[in-house]
Amino acid sequence: MWRQRISTPSHGSRYIDIESDTQFSDAWITLGLLLMFLGLVLQNPFLSASAFALFLVALTGWLWNTLSLFGLHYERNLSEIRAFRGETINLVLTVRNQKILPLTWLSIVDRFPVELPVNASKVMVNTTTNLGEFHTFWMPGAFQRLQRPFQIECSERGFYTFGPAVVSTGDGFGLFSRRATLMERQQLIVYPHLYSAADLHLPPKNPFGAQGTRGHLFQDPLRTVGIRAWQPADSLHHVHWKATARQQQLLSRAFEPSAEAQVLIFLNVATLVRHWHGYIPELLERVVSVAASLASLTAEQRLPVGLIANGALPNSDQPIRLLPGRSPDQLLHILELLAAVTNFATAPIEEILLREAPRAPWGATLVIVTAIAHDALLAALLDLAGAGRRVVLFTLAAEPPKDLLPGIMVYHLPHLVNDLLAPTLVQNDSD
């Protein structure tokens, strides 16, 4: 909940850009003096009373306007500061006038994100600033508290800011007005929608295949610690040929055991083969949701999970890179990164995959989530699988990969994007 007290600058104000406006001018003073002079000269009580009333109204209006911001509170209360796409959260706006002086009018223009509808209606866009504005009008009486409930539809993932708010009020005669900008802001994070294992057509346990028992160690061929006698279960790629020639017996390299099983998710934000040609917004959202869902399923199995994406954060041109970890906040960090990721592809996903995969522990499962399965990406996956890496591909492409991918587990998920594909004519009524 955000609470802000409005006070005058002489009492340590928290708002800036105070502006005063008035319909009162020197002409009013001139008119009042003229009426008073004529009333005294002509001994006309009506003219004297009119001058006195004019000065009284002007003085009352000025004092009313001066005191209008004292004891005035504006509160913005969001029921949640984190939500998932598709959810609805509650918003309560509260105005409290803690003084004996009533306010006949109070206008508040609060900056709201344009992407999130309020009460099923769009937020107005200021054509000058191109920012969303939410207008409310209030009439708080003396020592009165007013509340208005609203609902915000979290229809788009992302990081959203509410505020600052511009408060305008003044006297009841309409002669003077004051405007103040409240610089306090509040943030709302909308995470991607999460699919269940059933939605992804995955088994509830071991969605990436058997991972071995807890604590199982994997041999890392990048870390050779010695040689030993060759065994039938060893790959011929691990034979140490020079030592075999010297010892006149078949010897195999001994590798250092690597860390336990991990899952490293690679997200491709490109929805077209040539990412500079543009992107398909809703298809990107589905891909991001699949990546978030897989991260959640992995965390549920208590496996370290990380995320690497060729998408960038707002105002950044660097790819997202979060290595697998067991921190209790690891999944939260991944969801926040996926909430903020943009459609800007920093590099082709196959380049990032070939650069980052060798740095990953040998026991890590490399999970690639992409809307497209083009030849360059498939070739990179085959290279990694041929090197002994465990690779799992999740694709939302309209068609599955045409060629067989030995050593690679492939999940084709067209059912998640069927509503995005153009319908095709199966049978004509005239046939």
Short mmCIF file of N, CA, C and O in Angstrom, two decimals, residues 202-203 205-211 263 265 294-295 297-298 301 303 365 367 390 392 394 409 411:
data_model
loop_
_atom_site.label_atom_id
_atom_site.label_comp_id
_atom_site.label_asym_id
_atom_site.label_seq_id
_atom_site.Cartn_x
_atom_site.Cartn_y
_atom_site.Cartn_z
N LEU A 202 3.37 -33.48 -20.86
CA LEU A 202 4.58 -34.02 -20.27
C LEU A 202 4.23 -34.97 -19.14
O LEU A 202 3.21 -34.79 -18.47
N PRO A 203 5.07 -35.95 -18.89
CA PRO A 203 4.85 -36.79 -17.70
C PRO A 203 5.09 -35.95 -16.45
O PRO A 203 5.97 -35.09 -16.42
N LYS A 205 6.48 -36.68 -13.75
CA LYS A 205 7.81 -36.91 -13.23
C LYS A 205 8.80 -37.10 -14.39
O LYS A 205 8.47 -37.68 -15.40
N ASN A 206 9.99 -36.57 -14.19
CA ASN A 206 11.05 -36.68 -15.20
C ASN A 206 10.58 -36.21 -16.58
O ASN A 206 10.57 -36.98 -17.54
N PRO A 207 10.15 -34.95 -16.70
CA PRO A 207 9.68 -34.47 -18.01
C PRO A 207 10.79 -34.44 -19.06
O PRO A 207 10.50 -34.44 -20.26
N PHE A 208 12.06 -34.45 -18.62
CA PHE A 208 13.17 -34.42 -19.57
C PHE A 208 13.86 -35.78 -19.67
O PHE A 208 15.01 -35.87 -20.08
N GLY A 209 13.14 -36.82 -19.27
CA GLY A 209 13.73 -38.15 -19.28
C GLY A 209 14.39 -38.45 -17.95
O GLY A 209 14.44 -37.61 -17.03
N ALA A 210 14.88 -39.65 -17.81
CA ALA A 210 15.50 -40.07 -16.55
C ALA A 210 16.73 -39.23 -16.28
O ALA A 210 17.62 -39.11 -17.12
N GLN A 211 16.79 -38.66 -15.08
CA GLN A 211 17.92 -37.82 -14.69
C GLN A 211 18.89 -38.54 -13.78
O GLN A 211 19.88 -37.99 -13.36
N VAL A 263 19.43 -28.34 -14.95
CA VAL A 263 18.66 -28.02 -16.15
C VAL A 263 18.96 -26.57 -16.53
O VAL A 263 18.82 -25.67 -15.70
N ILE A 265 17.87 -23.83 -19.31
CA ILE A 265 16.87 -23.54 -20.33
C ILE A 265 17.39 -22.45 -21.26
O ILE A 265 17.82 -21.38 -20.81
N LEU A 294 8.46 -24.68 -17.74
CA LEU A 294 9.50 -25.69 -17.58
C LEU A 294 10.40 -25.37 -16.39
O LEU A 294 10.83 -26.27 -15.66
N ALA A 295 10.69 -24.09 -16.19
CA ALA A 295 11.48 -23.69 -15.02
C ALA A 295 10.74 -24.02 -13.73
O ALA A 295 11.34 -24.50 -12.76
N LEU A 297 8.41 -26.40 -13.33
CA LEU A 297 8.37 -27.86 -13.16
C LEU A 297 9.72 -28.38 -12.66
O LEU A 297 9.77 -29.30 -11.84
N THR A 298 10.81 -27.80 -13.16
CA THR A 298 12.13 -28.22 -12.72
C THR A 298 12.35 -27.88 -11.25
O THR A 298 12.90 -28.68 -10.48
N GLN A 301 10.86 -30.28 -8.88
CA GLN A 301 11.62 -31.52 -8.71
C GLN A 301 12.92 -31.30 -7.95
O GLN A 301 13.75 -32.20 -7.87
N LEU A 303 15.53 -29.55 -8.66
CA LEU A 303 16.74 -29.56 -9.47
C LEU A 303 17.19 -28.13 -9.72
O LEU A 303 16.36 -27.24 -9.92
N THR A 365 21.23 -30.79 -18.28
CA THR A 365 20.35 -31.02 -19.42
C THR A 365 20.07 -29.69 -20.10
O THR A 365 19.62 -28.74 -19.46
N VAL A 367 17.90 -27.55 -22.32
CA VAL A 367 16.52 -27.52 -22.80
C VAL A 367 16.35 -26.28 -23.67
O VAL A 367 16.55 -25.15 -23.21
N ARG A 390 23.34 -33.82 -23.17
CA ARG A 390 21.93 -34.19 -23.12
C ARG A 390 21.10 -33.00 -23.58
O ARG A 390 21.12 -31.92 -22.95
N VAL A 392 17.30 -31.46 -25.03
CA VAL A 392 15.85 -31.60 -25.15
C VAL A 392 15.32 -30.38 -25.88
O VAL A 392 15.64 -29.23 -25.52
N PHE A 394 12.01 -28.20 -27.21
CA PHE A 394 10.58 -27.89 -27.17
C PHE A 394 10.31 -26.87 -28.27
O PHE A 394 10.87 -25.76 -28.25
N MET A 409 15.83 -35.49 -27.49
CA MET A 409 14.42 -35.64 -27.15
C MET A 409 13.67 -34.42 -27.65
O MET A 409 14.03 -33.28 -27.35
N TYR A 411 9.99 -32.41 -28.14
CA TYR A 411 8.58 -32.21 -27.79
C TYR A 411 8.00 -31.18 -28.76
O TYR A 411 8.45 -30.03 -28.80
#
